[in-house]
Every structure is written in structure tokens, then in C-alpha cells.
C-alpha positions as semicolon CSV with decimal commas, in nm:
position;residue;x (nm);y (nm);z (nm)
1;X;0,000;0,000;0,000
2;X;0,287;0,238;0,072
3;X;0,447;0,168;-0,265
4;X;0,112;0,207;-0,442
5;X;0,043;0,533;-0,255
6;X;0,370;0,676;-0,389
7;X;0,285;0,565;-0,744
8;X;-0,065;0,713;-0,715
9;X;0,083;1,038;-0,578
10;X;0,319;1,063;-0,875
11;X;0,028;0,992;-1,112
12;X;-0,188;1,259;-0,948
13;X;0,107;1,503;-0,963
14;X;0,155;1,439;-1,335
15;X;-0,219;1,487;-1,388
16;X;-0,197;1,827;-1,217
17;X;0,104;1,925;-1,428
18;X;-0,069;1,826;-1,753
19;X;-0,396;2,000;-1,668
20;X;-0,223;2,321;-1,556
21;X;0,004;2,342;-1,860
22;X;-0,282;2,259;-2,097
23;X;-0,490;2,544;-1,961
24;X;-0,193;2,782;-1,980
25;X;-0,129;2,686;-2,344
26;X;-0,493;2,723;-2,452
27;X;-0,534;3,047;-2,257
28;X;-0,223;3,200;-2,416
29;X;-0,350;3,098;-2,758
30;X;-0,692;3,253;-2,694
31;X;-0,540;3,577;-2,560
32;X;-0,310;3,600;-2,863
33;X;-0,606;3,602;-3,101
34;X;-0,837;3,816;-2,886
35;X;-0,598;4,083;-2,753
36;X;-0,731;4,348;-2,993
37;X;-1,097;4,261;-2,958
38;X;-1,164;4,514;-2,677
39;X;-1,351;4,251;-2,479
40;X;-1,611;4,168;-2,744
41;X;-1,476;3,815;-2,793
42;X;-1,547;3,749;-2,425
43;X;-1,903;3,708;-2,547
44;X;-1,813;3,396;-2,747
45;X;-1,479;3,248;-2,634
46;X;-1,620;3,074;-2,322
47;X;-1,898;2,933;-2,543
48;X;-1,640;2,780;-2,776
49;X;-1,459;2,607;-2,489
50;X;-1,781;2,473;-2,337
51;X;-1,907;2,360;-2,680
52;X;-1,583;2,170;-2,745
53;X;-1,613;2,007;-2,401
54;X;-1,973;1,903;-2,467
55;X;-1,883;1,760;-2,810
56;X;-1,589;1,568;-2,664
57;X;-1,811;1,417;-2,393
58;X;-2,093;1,332;-2,635
59;X;-1,898;1,188;-2,928
60;X;-1,566;1,070;-2,783
61;X;-1,627;0,967;-2,420
62;X;-1,997;0,891;-2,471
63;X;-2,040;0,892;-2,093
64;X;-2,108;1,177;-1,851
65;X;-1,808;1,352;-1,694
66;X;-1,931;1,439;-1,346
67;X;-1,805;1,716;-1,121
68;X;-1,476;1,617;-0,960
69;X;-1,511;1,588;-0,583
70;X;-1,881;1,483;-0,574
71;X;-1,786;1,213;-0,826
72;X;-1,520;1,083;-0,587
73;X;-1,758;1,091;-0,289
74;X;-2,019;0,900;-0,492
75;X;-1,761;0,636;-0,590
76;X;-1,673;0,585;-0,224
77;X;-2,033;0,557;-0,107
78;X;-2,204;0,369;-0,391
79;X;-1,950;0,217;-0,632
80;X;-1,716;0,034;-0,394
81;X;-1,454;0,296;-0,483
82;X;-1,457;0,201;-0,852
83;X;-1,427;0,476;-1,115
84;X;-1,431;0,427;-1,492
85;X;-1,096;0,442;-1,676
86;X;-1,200;0,742;-1,889
87;X;-1,195;0,958;-1,576
88;X;-0,814;0,937;-1,585
89;X;-0,809;1,170;-1,887
90;X;-1,158;1,300;-1,965
91;X;-1,159;1,562;-1,688
92;X;-0,817;1,688;-1,801
93;X;-0,932;1,752;-2,157
94;X;-1,276;1,894;-2,079
95;X;-1,161;2,124;-1,797
96;X;-0,863;2,247;-2,003
97;X;-1,103;2,345;-2,282
98;X;-1,352;2,499;-2,040
99;X;-1,107;2,707;-1,836
100;X;-0,860;2,778;-2,118
101;X;-1,134;2,948;-2,319
102;X;-1,246;3,153;-2,019
103;X;-1,494;2,941;-1,825
104;X;-1,524;3,097;-1,478
105;X;-1,423;2,787;-1,279
106;X;-1,108;2,629;-1,135
107;X;-0,899;2,320;-1,200
108;X;-0,876;2,154;-0,860
109;X;-1,200;1,951;-0,897
110;X;-1,098;1,790;-1,230
111;X;-0,745;1,735;-1,094
112;X;-0,883;1,556;-0,787
113;X;-1,117;1,349;-1,007
114;X;-0,828;1,254;-1,236
115;X;-0,606;1,155;-0,944
116;X;-0,888;0,958;-0,780
117;X;-0,955;0,771;-1,105
118;X;-0,586;0,678;-1,121
119;X;-0,600;0,553;-0,761
120;X;-0,922;0,360;-0,824
121;X;-0,797;0,190;-1,140
122;X;-0,463;0,102;-0,980
123;X;-0,659;-0,058;-0,695
124;X;-0,878;-0,251;-0,939
125;X;-0,571;-0,364;-1,136
126;X;-0,420;-0,516;-0,823
127;X;-0,760;-0,656;-0,712
128;X;-0,757;-0,469;-0,383
129;X;-1,055;-0,476;-0,147
130;X;-1,289;-0,185;-0,080
131;X;-1,096;-0,046;0,217
132;X;-0,770;-0,045;0,024
133;X;-0,924;0,114;-0,286
134;X;-1,088;0,379;-0,068
135;X;-0,751;0,455;0,088
136;X;-0,590;0,487;-0,257
137;X;-0,870;0,726;-0,356
138;X;-0,789;0,937;-0,052
139;X;-0,416;0,924;-0,132
140;X;-0,486;1,030;-0,490
141;X;-0,708;1,319;-0,379
142;X;-0,442;1,438;-0,134
143;X;-0,179;1,407;-0,407
144;X;-0,387;1,603;-0,657
145;X;-0,450;1,884;-0,408
146;X;-0,084;1,890;-0,303
147;X;0,028;1,915;-0,666
148;X;-0,223;2,168;-0,802
149;X;-0,186;2,407;-0,506
150;X;0,168;2,308;-0,394
151;X;0,016;2,268;-0,051
152;X;0,112;1,925;0,094
153;X;-0,014;1,985;0,449
154;X;-0,350;2,124;0,339
155;X;-0,386;1,829;0,100
156;X;-0,364;1,581;0,389
157;X;-0,619;1,779;0,591
158;X;-0,845;1,793;0,284
159;X;-0,835;1,413;0,243
160;X;-0,927;1,362;0,607
161;X;-1,192;1,635;0,628
162;X;-1,362;1,638;0,285
163;X;-1,297;1,289;0,145
164;X;-1,390;1,152;0,490
165;X;-1,090;0,925;0,549
166;X;-1,024;0,809;0,903
167;X;-0,732;0,952;1,095
168;X;-0,552;0,624;1,167
169;X;-0,189;0,528;1,128
170;X;-0,284;0,288;0,848
171;X;-0,436;0,579;0,654
172;X;-0,202;0,859;0,753
173;X;0,130;0,714;0,638
174;X;0,015;0,634;0,280
175;X;-0,153;0,977;0,254
176;X;0,170;1,145;0,366
177;X;0,365;0,951;0,105
178;X;0,117;1,033;-0,171
179;X;0,118;1,402;-0,080
180;X;0,497;1,418;-0,071
181;X;0,545;1,235;-0,402
182;X;0,280;1,449;-0,572
183;X;0,416;1,783;-0,455
184;X;0,772;1,682;-0,549
185;X;0,645;1,590;-0,896
186;X;0,478;1,931;-0,918
187;X;0,799;2,106;-0,806
188;X;1,002;1,924;-1,073
189;X;0,779;2,047;-1,356
190;X;0,634;2,375;-1,227
191;X;0,891;2,507;-0,980
192;X;0,871;2,557;-0,606
193;X;0,708;2,901;-0,599
194;X;0,386;2,923;-0,398
195;X;0,067;2,971;-0,597
196;X;-0,016;3,297;-0,421
197;X;0,308;3,473;-0,321
198;X;0,233;3,668;-0,004
199;X;0,472;3,842;0,229
200;X;0,350;3,922;0,579
201;X;0,474;4,280;0,626
202;X;0,219;4,367;0,896
203;X;0,131;4,102;1,151
204;X;-0,198;4,126;1,337
205;X;-0,254;4,314;1,662
206;X;-0,493;4,204;1,935
207;X;-0,722;4,499;1,863
208;X;-0,760;4,367;1,505
209;X;-0,911;4,037;1,620
210;X;-1,267;4,176;1,646
211;X;-1,245;4,268;1,279
212;X;-1,135;3,915;1,188
213;X;-1,442;3,784;1,370
214;X;-1,662;4,029;1,174
215;X;-1,492;3,922;0,851
216;X;-1,563;3,558;0,940
217;X;-1,934;3,629;0,993
218;X;-1,954;3,823;0,665
219;X;-1,765;3,543;0,488
220;X;-2,020;3,299;0,631
221;X;-2,307;3,497;0,479
222;X;-2,125;3,516;0,145
223;X;-2,062;3,138;0,160
224;X;-2,432;3,081;0,232
225;X;-2,517;3,299;-0,068
226;X;-2,266;3,101;-0,278
227;X;-2,419;2,765;-0,185
228;X;-2,780;2,870;-0,235
229;X;-2,720;3,047;-0,567
230;X;-2,515;2,751;-0,695
231;X;-2,797;2,508;-0,608
232;X;-3,064;2,741;-0,749
233;X;-2,889;2,779;-1,086
234;X;-2,818;2,405;-1,095
235;X;-3,190;2,336;-1,050
236;X;-3,276;2,595;-1,318
237;X;-3,055;2,419;-1,572
238;X;-3,215;2,084;-1,486
239;X;-3,543;2,216;-1,628
240;X;-3,391;2,228;-1,977
241;X;-3,475;1,900;-2,148
242;X;-3,212;1,931;-2,423
243;X;-2,841;1,986;-2,377
244;X;-2,824;2,235;-2,664
245;X;-3,064;2,471;-2,484
246;X;-2,850;2,455;-2,169
247;X;-2,542;2,534;-2,376
248;X;-2,710;2,826;-2,553
249;X;-2,867;2,984;-2,245
250;X;-2,563;2,936;-2,021
251;X;-2,311;3,055;-2,281
252;X;-2,503;3,372;-2,369
253;X;-2,545;3,470;-2,004
254;X;-2,183;3,386;-1,920
255;X;-2,049;3,580;-2,219
256;X;-2,254;3,885;-2,118
257;X;-2,119;3,875;-1,763
258;X;-1,759;3,850;-1,885
259;X;-1,808;4,139;-2,124
260;X;-1,918;4,374;-1,845
261;X;-1,688;4,228;-1,577
262;X;-1,367;4,091;-1,736
263;X;-1,225;3,999;-1,393
264;X;-1,471;3,706;-1,388
265;X;-1,281;3,549;-1,680
266;X;-1,116;3,210;-1,621
267;X;-0,970;3,094;-1,291
268;X;-0,891;3,449;-1,182
269;X;-0,555;3,374;-1,016
270;X;-0,399;3,699;-1,140
271;X;-0,690;3,896;-0,992
272;X;-0,656;3,711;-0,661
273;X;-0,288;3,808;-0,649
274;X;-0,382;4,172;-0,712
275;X;-0,628;4,155;-0,422
276;X;-0,359;4,003;-0,202
277;X;-0,142;4,304;-0,284
278;X;-0,426;4,537;-0,179
279;X;-0,467;4,647;-0,543
280;X;-0,823;4,717;-0,662
281;X;-0,731;4,801;-1,021
282;X;-0,874;4,470;-1,150
283;X;-1,223;4,604;-1,076
284;X;-1,190;4,856;-1,359
285;X;-0,918;4,720;-1,592
286;X;-1,058;4,635;-1,936
287;X;-1,407;4,721;-1,817
288;X;-1,659;4,973;-1,949
289;X;-1,654;5,120;-1,596
290;X;-1,290;5,234;-1,628
291;X;-1,382;5,610;-1,618
292;X;-1,505;5,560;-1,258
293;X;-1,164;5,444;-1,133
294;X;-1,122;5,718;-0,869
295;X;-1,478;5,698;-0,736
296;X;-1,489;5,514;-0,402
297;X;-1,864;5,445;-0,415
298;X;-1,823;5,299;-0,764
299;X;-1,530;5,090;-0,644
300;X;-1,720;4,947;-0,346
301;X;-2,032;4,884;-0,555
302;X;-1,851;4,715;-0,843
303;X;-1,636;4,504;-0,611
304;X;-1,953;4,387;-0,432
305;X;-2,118;4,305;-0,765
306;X;-1,812;4,111;-0,884
307;X;-1,809;3,909;-0,562
308;X;-2,178;3,824;-0,597
309;X;-2,154;3,746;-0,969
310;X;-1,853;3,513;-0,951
311;X;-2,065;3,224;-0,826
312;X;-2,324;3,302;-1,095
313;X;-2,052;3,288;-1,363
314;X;-1,917;2,960;-1,221
315;X;-2,267;2,808;-1,202
316;X;-2,343;2,913;-1,561
317;X;-2,019;2,751;-1,674
318;X;-2,116;2,424;-1,505
319;X;-2,479;2,439;-1,611
320;X;-2,405;2,494;-1,978
321;X;-2,181;2,185;-1,990
322;X;-1,837;2,303;-1,878
323;X;-1,612;2,105;-1,646
324;X;-1,414;2,258;-1,361
325;X;-1,387;2,311;-0,986
326;X;-1,522;2,557;-0,731
327;X;-1,202;2,619;-0,531
328;X;-1,084;2,899;-0,762
329;X;-1,420;3,086;-0,761
330;X;-1,431;3,046;-0,383
331;X;-1,078;3,183;-0,338
332;X;-1,159;3,472;-0,575
333;X;-1,469;3,566;-0,376
334;X;-1,286;3,528;-0,046
335;X;-0,991;3,749;-0,142
336;X;-1,218;4,021;-0,275
337;X;-1,454;3,998;0,023
338;X;-1,160;4,054;0,259
339;X;-1,028;4,337;0,042
340;X;-1,370;4,507;0,026
341;X;-1,419;4,473;0,403
342;X;-1,080;4,630;0,486
343;X;-1,125;4,906;0,225
344;X;-1,463;5,009;0,366
345;X;-1,343;5,002;0,729
346;X;-1,039;5,214;0,636
347;X;-1,252;5,462;0,440
348;X;-1,499;5,502;0,725
349;X;-1,211;5,571;0,962
350;X;-1,310;5,323;1,235
351;X;-0,969;5,160;1,229
352;X;-0,682;5,123;0,987
353;X;-0,660;4,764;0,865
354;X;-0,390;4,611;0,648
355;X;-0,596;4,524;0,338
356;X;-0,367;4,245;0,201
357;X;-0,393;4,055;0,529
358;X;-0,771;4,070;0,520
359;X;-0,777;3,960;0,155
360;X;-0,568;3,658;0,257
361;X;-0,782;3,571;0,559
362;X;-1,102;3,620;0,356
363;X;-0,994;3,331;0,133
364;X;-0,980;3,099;0,435
365;X;-1,323;3,222;0,547
366;X;-1,488;3,141;0,214
367;X;-1,322;2,800;0,183
368;X;-1,432;2,712;0,538
369;X;-1,790;2,820;0,462
370;X;-1,844;2,698;0,106
371;X;-1,674;2,360;0,154
372;X;-1,784;2,343;0,520
373;X;-1,425;2,242;0,591
374;X;-1,265;2,491;0,833
375;X;-0,937;2,301;0,876
376;X;-0,891;2,280;0,500
377;X;-0,950;2,654;0,477
378;X;-0,695;2,730;0,749
379;X;-0,414;2,506;0,623
380;X;-0,478;2,566;0,253
381;X;-0,438;2,944;0,282
382;X;-0,139;2,910;0,514
383;X;0,021;2,662;0,271
384;X;-0,071;2,855;-0,046
385;X;0,070;3,184;0,068
386;X;0,335;3,090;0,317
387;X;0,136;3,302;0,563
388;X;0,170;3,085;0,875
389;X;0,242;3,399;1,078
390;X;-0,128;3,480;1,038
391;X;-0,242;3,146;1,181
392;X;-0,453;3,287;1,467
393;X;-0,658;3,520;1,241
394;X;-0,696;3,231;0,996
395;X;-0,840;3,016;1,274
396;X;-1,073;3,289;1,400
397;X;-1,215;3,384;1,060
398;X;-1,248;3,025;0,935
399;X;-1,428;2,918;1,253
400;X;-1,668;3,216;1,249
401;X;-1,743;3,161;0,880
402;X;-1,804;2,788;0,923
403;X;-2,033;2,843;1,222
404;X;-2,231;3,111;1,037
405;X;-2,271;2,903;0,720
406;X;-2,368;2,590;0,912
407;X;-2,649;2,786;1,076
408;X;-2,818;2,841;0,739
409;X;-2,692;2,561;0,513
410;X;-2,671;2,198;0,622
411;X;-2,459;2,063;0,336
412;X;-2,186;2,204;0,113
413;X;-2,208;2,239;-0,265
414;X;-2,010;1,915;-0,288
415;X;-2,244;1,710;-0,075
416;X;-2,594;1,856;-0,108
417;X;-2,705;1,630;-0,396
418;X;-2,551;1,319;-0,243
419;X;-2,715;1,405;0,089
420;X;-3,054;1,450;-0,080
421;X;-3,021;1,106;-0,238
422;X;-2,887;0,966;0,092
423;X;-2,564;0,860;-0,078
424;X;-2,324;1,063;0,134
425;X;-2,053;0,893;0,341
426;X;-1,965;1,084;0,657
427;X;-1,746;1,023;0,962
428;X;-2,058;0,885;1,136
429;X;-1,984;0,510;1,114
430;X;-2,344;0,399;1,163
431;X;-2,464;0,642;0,895
432;X;-2,179;0,540;0,662
433;X;-2,260;0,168;0,689
434;X;-2,630;0,229;0,622
435;X;-2,542;0,443;0,320
436;X;-2,329;0,166;0,172
437;X;-2,603;-0,097;0,211
438;X;-2,878;-0,141;-0,048
439;X;-3,232;-0,271;-0,009
440;X;-3,212;-0,493;-0,320
441;X;-2,927;-0,696;-0,167
442;X;-3,136;-0,792;0,137
443;X;-3,450;-0,923;-0,037
444;X;-3,550;-1,282;0,049
445;X;-3,787;-1,451;-0,196
446;X;-3,819;-1,799;-0,050
447;X;-4,171;-1,723;0,078
448;X;-4,435;-1,957;-0,069
449;X;-4,685;-1,766;-0,284
450;X;-5,055;-1,830;-0,336
451;X;-5,298;-1,711;-0,604
452;X;-5,576;-1,468;-0,497
453;X;-5,852;-1,694;-0,640
454;X;-5,727;-2,005;-0,454
455;X;-5,931;-2,168;-0,178
456;X;-5,832;-2,282;0,170
457;X;-5,752;-2,632;0,044
458;X;-5,497;-2,493;-0,200
459;X;-5,351;-2,283;0,078
460;X;-5,314;-2,588;0,307
461;X;-5,111;-2,764;0,035
462;X;-4,881;-2,462;0,012
463;X;-4,849;-2,445;0,393
464;X;-4,752;-2,811;0,412
465;X;-4,450;-2,752;0,186
466;X;-4,349;-2,405;0,314
467;X;-4,091;-2,327;0,579
468;X;-4,194;-1,963;0,642
469;X;-4,500;-1,832;0,827
470;X;-4,593;-1,559;0,578
471;X;-4,769;-1,622;0,247
472;X;-4,783;-1,342;-0,013
473;X;-5,095;-1,345;-0,231
474;X;-4,967;-1,278;-0,583
475;X;-5,144;-1,304;-0,920
476;X;-4,991;-1,437;-1,243
477;X;-4,862;-1,087;-1,332
478;X;-4,666;-1,060;-1,008
479;X;-4,901;-0,803;-0,852
480;X;-4,933;-0,825;-0,475
481;X;-5,296;-0,853;-0,360
482;X;-5,228;-0,911;0,007
483;X;-5,066;-1,139;0,264
484;X;-5,170;-1,423;0,490
485;X;-5,005;-1,493;0,826
486;X;-4,989;-1,844;0,969
487;X;-5,135;-1,720;1,297
488;X;-5,449;-1,599;1,116
489;X;-5,534;-1,940;0,967
490;X;-5,406;-2,173;1,238
491;X;-5,759;-2,238;1,375
492;X;-5,916;-2,331;1,041
493;X;-5,651;-2,528;0,851
494;X;-5,759;-2,849;1,027
495;X;-6,125;-2,812;0,923
496;X;-6,159;-2,991;0,586
497;X;-6,522;-2,886;0,552
498;X;-6,401;-2,528;0,498
499;X;-6,143;-2,612;0,228
500;X;-6,372;-2,551;-0,069
501;X;-6,592;-2,277;0,077
502;X;-6,327;-2,047;0,220
503;X;-6,117;-1,845;-0,020
504;X;-5,778;-1,681;0,007
505;X;-5,918;-1,340;-0,087
506;X;-6,133;-1,353;0,227
507;X;-5,837;-1,433;0,451
508;X;-5,573;-1,197;0,317
509;X;-5,488;-0,843;0,428
510;X;-5,278;-0,567;0,271
511;X;-4,959;-0,499;0,468
512;X;-4,960;-0,166;0,649
513;X;-4,583;-0,140;0,622
514;X;-4,382;-0,212;0,308
515;X;-4,077;-0,077;0,131
516;X;-3,958;-0,009;-0,224
517;X;-3,621;-0,132;-0,360
518;X;-3,536;0,234;-0,430
519;X;-3,580;0,336;-0,067
520;X;-3,281;0,382;0,162
521;X;-3,163;0,170;0,452
522;X;-3,260;0,454;0,684
523;X;-3,621;0,412;0,566
524;X;-3,604;0,038;0,636
525;X;-3,460;0,092;0,984
526;X;-3,735;0,343;1,061
527;X;-4,006;0,102;0,942
528;X;-3,866;-0,179;1,159
529;X;-3,853;0,059;1,455
530;X;-4,203;0,199;1,404
531;X;-4,384;-0,123;1,312
532;X;-4,218;-0,375;1,541
533;X;-4,251;-0,630;1,257
534;X;-3,994;-0,901;1,186
535;X;-4,055;-0,909;0,810
536;X;-4,124;-0,618;0,575
537;X;-4,266;-0,671;0,225
538;X;-4,072;-0,527;-0,071
539;X;-4,307;-0,392;-0,338
540;X;-4,203;-0,220;-0,661
541;X;-4,494;-0,031;-0,824
542;X;-4,741;-0,289;-0,697
543;X;-4,529;-0,591;-0,790
544;X;-4,419;-0,830;-0,517
545;X;-4,041;-0,882;-0,495
546;X;-3,999;-1,056;-0,159
547;X;-3,946;-0,977;0,208
548;X;-3,666;-0,836;0,420
549;X;-3,632;-0,992;0,762
550;X;-3,505;-0,801;1,062
551;X;-3,252;-1,077;1,136
552;X;-3,112;-1,077;0,781
553;X;-3,086;-0,697;0,774
554;X;-2,906;-0,693;1,110
555;X;-2,662;-0,966;0,998
556;X;-2,587;-0,774;0,678
557;X;-2,533;-0,457;0,882
558;X;-2,283;-0,633;1,111
559;X;-2,094;-0,778;0,814
560;X;-2,080;-0,439;0,641
561;X;-1,965;-0,270;0,963
562;X;-1,689;-0,529;1,001
563;X;-1,572;-0,467;0,643
564;X;-1,593;-0,089;0,681
């Protein structure tokens, strides 16, 4: 496992290098041909990238390319950790096209998905069991994060906090090895410079801490806005029946946003670095609002609008068919939220804050809120910027943001759909085991059936050969008409005079409690608890499939818990 974790880390690192260089190459090419367009080509260049991604998925892959981290979480919870081989390259190509042409998303999600697919397929190649494959997935995710952000410590925290790996020695050592090998691979090809160079020239003072708490609360509200808008736009796109309409609507809206606000273009790393330097010039550069450069009200208003529209631009990119990640949009919004907060406080004269520090800490606040992962937010920003001297403000703001967001939003953008479908694995072992179990695997169909038009004599023959005390009444089409319990007929089965005059339809009853094969294990547990029954009928659209016994379900639960 240690050797495989190193190999997976190197693979994830190479994936990060390829995806980053591909985007850089495409982006340079696009800028070369659009540099004299005065922003008008922003209306169509993102559409071209998304269109190429959609065509690649439809005609080359011929399978959906799901969002990176939710795809990994789904594989862990419902696919025994198995991911299809195309995921090792499909996310690289589609995200490079999406982001290279100006899609307003990041690269970390596709990089994590690519690394996880490498880990999964390596595990399948060596015929590893579920626990080992899950560990390789976690190693790959840590490696991908370490390589794309050059943040090895944050990558380990991310694997433990977001990918839901357990903090045990058996897990920790392979994750450390994967993170180290991935970041070294990244250093070899992309240098050792941090992604966001930041020099702490002004450390915090104790009197500043109240402002970091306020920033955390504000970041929490912005993160709540991010999550709800993302989900709302996702649901809006789901109403489009045809993919071409999604592409058309999303591309037109995205192009319009980029035309008016060029800083929403692409990943936005250069704009984040400007914010970290306390520079607000990106608000006006290349924009039709450039004449308002020296107007403070215009600056504050436009910066607020850009913050609020970044998640809209990212959601439109996803909804129209693009592939990418949400880390970059989150970091963009966080840096600009911190910058806006410090700028307003300084202008009002309440206190003089060091704007670059607040831009840096704002990034941690948004990551903690949007991902609902405060430790990832703290260590990622400290790792990214080399700003470990600001660790206490990072902790304060990330904690306040997480607490505020959690008050209003139960699940992050990564987990809300999985949680709705009850497919989310968490650190709650009982919940995790139930999530991994499926109703269809527990169905017992060795119960003797009887026709609804049969008489008591026919039923007695069935009883004499049966070894269960329940008898489903099922017609020739498989439709369930009712059930008969042994206790209900015990007094009459020894009365031959009733055999031809008493009919099954007069003895049967419809079960009050039953379950569908599409229901979750939580539903089954609740039915057992509420009904007190030992057997629950499984019915699919009126058709009888079998029963699930309490004993069988409990045995399966114990076996799954042991494996987990």
C-alpha cells in the first residue's frame, strides 16, 4: 500500500502538471487572437470552450463527466470505490477546454477526479478490497491537491476532512507519502514558488481580532449565498430537457457577464494576487466602468457586484456543460470579500486595517464556509501563501465563517445532492454503513406464494411444503394482492369442511408497512422501529419482490460494519 500510494501520488502530480500546462497553453493561444478585440470576444470564447467540451463528452467519451469531488464521494459511497478508466483523462481535456477558453471555474475539482480515477484503477488492477481502494482514492485526492496548489499539508487535511478518510496510522502514512510524491512531482515540472506569493509585512494586533471575527461572519453569509445560488442555478438548468438549450442559455449569459466584468474570466488567479497586494485596479481594468476608477462608491459597488456574480458565472459555466472546480471561484470571492471589508473600514475611519492581510484571511473564510471544511481553509491558505504567521486570524475567521454558514446551510455544494439522495458517506460510522447498504441486496424470496382466487384447500397444500410463516398473495402478473399470516389461519386449517368454501381473498390483508427497492436503509430501519414487525414486504410499483427480515438486515449490517 505504501508503494502504491507513492505511485498514485506521482500519477496525481503528473495529472496536475498536464492539466495546468494545458490550460496555460490554450489560454495564451486565446489571448493571442483576442488581444485586440476590446472585450467583445469574451461574449463567445467561453462558449467555444464549453461547446468543445460538450462535443468531446458526447462523441468521444460517450459517458457523462461528473463534477470532480462529488464524483469521488459517490464512488466511495455507492460504487465500492470504482471509477471508470475514462476519468483518468476526460476531466483533463474537458476542464482544459472549459477554463482555457475563459470558463469561470477552477482546476482543482478535475485534478482531484483525475487523481482519484488513477487511484481507483490502480486498486482494481491489483484486485484490492474496498478499504484499500478507498484509501488509494484518498491518497490520490491528497496528491492532486498537493500538486495543483503546492500545498502538501492542506492536501492531507483535505483528504481527512472532505474525502472523509479516518485519521488512523494505516491511513495517515500512505496519505503522507502520496502528498509528498505528488508535490515533489509538481515542483520538478512547475517550480517551487507558492501559488499565491504573499509576504506578511504587517502582523496582526490584538485589537484587530474583532475585525477578523466580523470578517468571518460576513464570509459565512457570502458562503451561504454562494451555496444557495449555486444550487438554485443548478436546479434551473435541470429544467432544460435538451443539452443544446442549456449550452445556448448558459453561454449567452456567461459571455454577457464576462463582457461587463472581465475579472470574472477564467480561474482568476492573477486577480486574486492583485487583491492580495491590496490592489483594486482589477475592478476597472478592461471594463466599461474604467472612467469611474477614482470613485470610491463605484469601487465598493462594483467590487460587491463582482463578488456576488462570480458564483453566478461559475454556475453558468457548469450548467451549460463546462467542467471545472469551485475552489478557484471560492478563493476569488474570499480574497475580494476581505479586500472590500478592509477598504470600507479604512474609508470610514473606524480603524486602519492592512488590506492584504484581510484579503488573505477572507480566502480561508470562504473556503471554510463553502466547503464546510474549516481546517482545509486554514491550512490551505497558510500553505498557499506561506502566511503561517497569520495562523490565529486564519483560525478565528475560518471558525466564524463555518459556524455562520452551518447555521443556514446543512450541506456544502459538494455534498448537497448526495445528501438529498442519501448517498453521502460521513465520519458517522453507523450512517456510513447504512449508506453503503442497499435494499435490493437484502431481499428474500423464498416465501411460498398463493394465487388470490385459490381456496383454503390450495392454501393448506402450500403451507404443508413451506418453511416460512408468511404467504404473499400474488397473481400471475406478479401483482401483490395481500398477505396471509400463519397465525391468522391456524384455527381453520384443520377443518376440511371449509377447504372448498373459504377463499384466500377472504383471509388476506394488505400490509400496512412495506418498502420499495429504491428506498434507503434509513427508511427500512425506521419502518422496523415503528412497526415492530420481523418481516417487511418489498413492493415495486405494486409488484411483489420478496421480504426483508429483521434478522437478515441486522446480519448484513454487522458484516458491512466489520468490512468498513
